Amino acid sequence: MSRYNFRETEVKWQALWESRGSFVAANDGPKPKYYVLEMFPYPSGRIHMGHVRNYTLGDVVARFMRARGYDVLHPMGWDAFGMPAENAAIENKVHPAKWTYANIDHMRTQLKAMGLSYDWSREFATCAPEYYRHEQKMFLDFLGAGLAYRKESWVNWDPVDQTVLANEQVIEGRGWRSGAPVERRRLSQWFLRITDFADDLLESLPALERWPDKVRTMQDKWIGRSEGARVFFRLVDAPSGASDAIEVFTTRPDTLFGASFVAIAVDHPLAALLASRDPKLAAFIAESGHLGTSEAAIETAEKRGYDTGLRATHPFVKGHVLPVYVANFVLMEYGSGAIFGCPAHDQRDLEFARKYSLAVLPVVRPKDQDDFAIADQAYEGDGVLFNSEFLNGLPVAEAKRAAIKRLEADRAGRGDTVYRLRDWGISRQRYWGCPIPVIHCPDCGIVPVPEKDLPVELPEDVSFDEPGNPLDKHPTWKHVACPTCGKRALRETDTFDTFFESSWYFARFCSPQAPQAFSQKAIRRWMPVDQYIGGVEHAVLHLLYSRFFTRALRRCGYEIPAEPFSGLLTQGMVCHETYRDAEGHWLFPEEVTRTEDGKAVTADGGAPVTVGRVEKMSKSRKNVVDPAAIIEAYGADTARLFMLSDSPPERDLEWSEAGVDGVWRYINRLWRLITETGIAAQGAPDRFSDADIALRRTIHKTIRAVTEDLEKFRFNRAVAHIRELTNALSDFAEKPHDAEGAWVLREGFEAIARLLAPLAPHLAEELWQRLGHSAVLVESPWPEADLDLVVDDIVTVAVQVNGKLRGQIELPRDAAREDAEKAALALPAVAKASEGKPPRKVIVVPNRVVNVVV
RNA sequence: GCCCGCUUGGCGGAACUGGUAGACGCAACGGACUUAAAAUCCGUUUCCCGCAAGGGAGUGCUGGUUCGAGUCCAGCAGCGGGCACCA
């Protein structure tokens, strides 16, 4: 029995595609363009199953669109800066660049073995000076436009590794690598003014129609716009050195008459000032500072306040003064770091008021409810104002407007909008990143590196022997002359956050060799990305940064669309069962085997194994399967087809050995069917038997169905449809058939090869060639379904009595209602189910159903 | 706590805009071939009653709309995700 030889076949076609330049994107030409992009990988060393899934999905789209007549841009590159390279340098004494480029070489080989249709001539790595020089220029442009600035701020500081960590790199309060508790430190850092674009980023979201709602909602929430008012509470006896009023942000200016206290954050400037004269307050602040920032700590933290003794005057009520507290639940980072408390209409304020015996005055009551009082639940809903002088009788929304109007008239406040979004801190105390191109001069201050001196390249001779930033410890690199005055000055030794590189790489792919960041012609030709594919974990980070970056670049005069990605597909994770031995240590799947009765045991000793949940493949849980081993054992097409088969792309996929075996068996079944059914090419027959026509209908219906499935990224259904057709062809081939039948069979085989081309491209090419074609399938157009064959002449119509299925009838397509009704009523099953009662009504849905109502 | 999504056989999943639920596959079981095994092929497989013909129930739960509901509406439960002392 012959077997499909994927080893020879896959390399053969890969070599042929490459030699023909089949995937090189045409920068001009009459065809419409289509830019499909998968999130490029960090070169960690080897590709993992998540990559295989991601790149398979993208490749199907690329190959399908190419067959449908588009000029497709489908590039691949490397997100090559990042901490793992430095960690490798520390652990293995290998230079980050060497480690990174070796990984790239290995991963490129792995990707090529998958038969992915990339235009490799556009490949680049972001750690190359030819790449990062352009983002240094962009940074200088941002600086010039006021979009980049330096400020002191709180950061996560790892005291062992001596570096700032990103929020994602802090796990349960500890550095992900060192395990040391992370400290908060105030450091001077570079920021990008993403908040400048908060409104645009938010308001453009609804127009991203081909983005998942989930991602748009996440960005919406992340930006977190709140509309309300700033209110000034004047201090009765402002201490010297303090401003004479506390500025408060509120979304409920309508409830101002219910205010009973003002609270400021522990790190509010006024709190610091007061603490310098009040040791008890200082102690309170110090104690509050020790509260963790973890979720659990916040959840259980008691809401506590310290009465400063200061009093603030109510903006509307003359002579009414409110106590000023320092409170541990007020955030300095949000709004103005101060609130007013309205206990009747805010649950947290209510709890605070009860604790410190403050007044609870309701000012909003539900409509038509006169006897309204607050017990232990604040009323946060809509209603009508009372106890509120000029606001009395107004509904909440109107009262808000009226309150703001009065505040503005009295110069006691103004309408305002605040955002949850913070400016993007981009400084990292790391070596393996893009140097920030500025120089600190003792006389001139911060001086941008002149453009002619770009790129600022990383020095190669660095030591990782001691912790800290190797750039800062380098003997000479940072010592330079000030470009302005020529005096001794210091280079910035921080590097960019690696999200900087990935915020514009999609644009660089359009013209990767351009002397400037990108050529306008290439941008006009290819941008925006028509279909972007990647993991949902970037829903906010990378996808928001990129949307910001294009906008910032436009403000600096670059020509690029504001929205970089017009379509987005977020793929699910690749998961696997987890295993532990008796001691609770994780085991790799290959260390586990099943006994005959299905029990999991260790492969070497037969010791019992606990099978855990199906979880995302991760090294720490060892529930990983190496794609290289799968491709070696089954070939790329099997791996690809498995990735596409069972689960829809956006859902999680459980990797199973049995499923892979199933795909491999299918490939061989198909291989034998087509190569062992001897059918020579011949002219089309004039007439067909009924069986022939039935098969032809199946063939053309499949072509149409698969086309629709691929258009809508329903790859699992496309595979199912192709397998159904395979089964139909197999059944037909087993029965005796004449020359006409052989012709139809051949038509079916060709359809399978062509439909399979985007999914399992090597197998498809080989089958196509075996069917006698010399043209390369990858350069052939997509098959068209014969519409006459897609529509049935005879349809099966369901017959129901009172909505219950009682039988079926065969009718000519689009038969008259009366005929359908007559045929349905003639069924014995209908008479039986009606129990002799005459029909009260008959509903006929043409070509679908007849429902007899009795 | 708030917001969003999901819930269909033993499992992954199909089911067009409300119209024959369970396509396709995995697993399991039975059989053929074989000295045997692997591979391959054929068959069964939502559950219940029945030898069968056939009948009944069934898409998380409770109701509703409709000739007809997996699909629409209301309420509830469970699971997953996002955000979280956000004023």
PDB file of C-alpha atoms (C1' of nucleotides) in Angstrom, chain A residues 249-251 295 299 303 329-331 334 339 348 420 646-648 651 658 662 665 669 672 716-717 720 723-724 727 796 798 800 804 806 808 843 845 848-849 851, chain B residues 1 3-4 6-7 11-17 19-21 23-27 39-42 54-58 67-68 80-87:
ATOM      1  CA  PHE A 249     -12.655  65.508  39.803  1.00  0.00           C
ATOM      2  CA  THR A 250     -16.167  64.074  39.817  1.00  0.00           C
ATOM      3  CA  THR A 251     -18.525  62.409  37.367  1.00  0.00           C
ATOM      4  CA  GLU A 295      -5.392  42.553  43.670  1.00  0.00           C
ATOM      5  CA  GLU A 299      -9.657  43.821  47.760  1.00  0.00           C
ATOM      6  CA  LYS A 303     -10.749  52.027  53.660  1.00  0.00           C
ATOM      7  CA  PHE A 329      -8.271  54.631  48.667  1.00  0.00           C
ATOM      8  CA  VAL A 330      -7.827  57.840  46.703  1.00  0.00           C
ATOM      9  CA  LEU A 331      -5.517  57.421  43.712  1.00  0.00           C
ATOM     10  CA  TYR A 334      -6.441  59.359  38.441  1.00  0.00           C
ATOM     11  CA  ILE A 339     -12.383  63.563  45.629  1.00  0.00           C
ATOM     12  CA  ARG A 348     -17.575  53.501  49.097  1.00  0.00           C
ATOM     13  CA  ARG A 420      -7.754  56.083  32.491  1.00  0.00           C
ATOM     14  CA  ASP A 646     -11.529  21.006  14.491  1.00  0.00           C
ATOM     15  CA  SER A 647     -11.722  24.401  16.139  1.00  0.00           C
ATOM     16  CA  PRO A 648     -12.665  27.727  14.608  1.00  0.00           C
ATOM     17  CA  ARG A 651     -11.297  29.557  19.730  1.00  0.00           C
ATOM     18  CA  ALA A 658      -5.010  11.181  18.014  1.00  0.00           C
ATOM     19  CA  GLY A 662      -6.481  11.225  12.057  1.00  0.00           C
ATOM     20  CA  ARG A 665      -4.646   8.922   7.859  1.00  0.00           C
ATOM     21  CA  ARG A 669      -6.491   7.939   2.154  1.00  0.00           C
ATOM     22  CA  ARG A 672      -4.278   6.528  -2.439  1.00  0.00           C
ATOM     23  CA  ASN A 716     -12.713  24.108  10.161  1.00  0.00           C
ATOM     24  CA  ARG A 717     -15.791  24.013   7.967  1.00  0.00           C
ATOM     25  CA  ALA A 720     -15.056  19.328   6.768  1.00  0.00           C
ATOM     26  CA  ARG A 723     -13.487  15.654   3.606  1.00  0.00           C
ATOM     27  CA  GLU A 724     -17.136  15.173   2.710  1.00  0.00           C
ATOM     28  CA  ASN A 727     -15.893  10.534   1.022  1.00  0.00           C
ATOM     29  CA  THR A 796     -36.333  17.289   0.092  1.00  0.00           C
ATOM     30  CA  ALA A 798     -39.710  18.373   5.731  1.00  0.00           C
ATOM     31  CA  GLN A 800     -44.449  18.683  10.131  1.00  0.00           C
ATOM     32  CA  LYS A 804     -43.276  18.111  14.819  1.00  0.00           C
ATOM     33  CA  ARG A 806     -43.613  13.513  10.616  1.00  0.00           C
ATOM     34  CA  GLN A 808     -40.347  14.053   4.129  1.00  0.00           C
ATOM     35  CA  ILE A 843     -47.710  26.753   6.377  1.00  0.00           C
ATOM     36  CA  VAL A 845     -41.916  27.499   3.371  1.00  0.00           C
ATOM     37  CA  ARG A 848     -37.878  23.769   3.135  1.00  0.00           C
ATOM     38  CA  VAL A 849     -40.883  22.808   5.172  1.00  0.00           C
ATOM     39  CA  ASN A 851     -46.235  22.540   8.557  1.00  0.00           C
TER      40      ASN A 851
ATOM     41  C1'   G B   1     -17.715  44.619  42.357  1.00  0.00           C
ATOM     42  C1'   C B   3     -18.215  45.027  31.660  1.00  0.00           C
ATOM     43  C1'   C B   4     -18.080  41.314  27.728  1.00  0.00           C
ATOM     44  C1'   C B   6     -19.761  31.379  26.035  1.00  0.00           C
ATOM     45  C1'   U B   7     -23.008  26.871  27.547  1.00  0.00           C
ATOM     46  C1'   C B  11     -14.890  14.703  23.204  1.00  0.00           C
ATOM     47  C1'   G B  12     -13.675  18.933  19.295  1.00  0.00           C
ATOM     48  C1'   G B  13     -17.386  21.012  16.783  1.00  0.00           C
ATOM     49  C1'   A B  14     -21.721  21.674  12.355  1.00  0.00           C
ATOM     50  C1'   A B  15     -26.688  23.828  11.727  1.00  0.00           C
ATOM     51  C1'   C B  16     -27.886  29.896   5.824  1.00  0.00           C
ATOM     52  C1'   U B  17     -31.475  35.911   7.562  1.00  0.00           C
ATOM     53  C1'   G B  19     -37.614  26.046   9.104  1.00  0.00           C
ATOM     54  C1'   U B  20     -35.587  18.104   8.996  1.00  0.00           C
ATOM     55  C1'   A B  21     -30.363  19.377  15.500  1.00  0.00           C
ATOM     56  C1'   A B  23     -22.427  17.677   9.280  1.00  0.00           C
ATOM     57  C1'   C B  24     -17.091  16.588   9.487  1.00  0.00           C
ATOM     58  C1'   G B  25     -13.720  14.525  12.769  1.00  0.00           C
ATOM     59  C1'   C B  26     -11.743  12.175  17.461  1.00  0.00           C
ATOM     60  C1'   A B  27     -12.671   8.291  20.803  1.00  0.00           C
ATOM     61  C1'   A B  39      -1.792  -0.863   8.623  1.00  0.00           C
ATOM     62  C1'   U B  40      -6.267  -0.898   5.817  1.00  0.00           C
ATOM     63  C1'   C B  41     -11.452  -1.656   4.866  1.00  0.00           C
ATOM     64  C1'   C B  42     -16.866  -2.247   6.375  1.00  0.00           C
ATOM     65  C1'   G B  54     -42.089   2.470  15.323  1.00  0.00           C
ATOM     66  C1'   G B  55     -42.634   5.761  19.435  1.00  0.00           C
ATOM     67  C1'   G B  56     -41.004   9.276  23.226  1.00  0.00           C
ATOM     68  C1'   A B  57     -37.440  12.901  25.089  1.00  0.00           C
ATOM     69  C1'   G B  58     -33.541  16.184  23.830  1.00  0.00           C
ATOM     70  C1'   C B  67     -47.575  27.467  12.861  1.00  0.00           C
ATOM     71  C1'   G B  68     -42.467  26.320  14.167  1.00  0.00           C
ATOM     72  C1'   G B  80     -14.202  31.737  30.595  1.00  0.00           C
ATOM     73  C1'   G B  81     -12.070  36.533  29.600  1.00  0.00           C
ATOM     74  C1'   G B  82     -11.159  41.846  30.470  1.00  0.00           C
ATOM     75  C1'   C B  83     -10.971  45.836  34.013  1.00  0.00           C
ATOM     76  C1'   A B  84     -10.747  46.769  38.995  1.00  0.00           C
ATOM     77  C1'   C B  85     -10.251  51.486  45.569  1.00  0.00           C
ATOM     78  C1'   C B  86     -11.373  55.156  38.370  1.00  0.00           C
ATOM     79  C1'   A B  87     -14.254  59.395  42.167  1.00  0.00           C
TER      80        A B  87
END
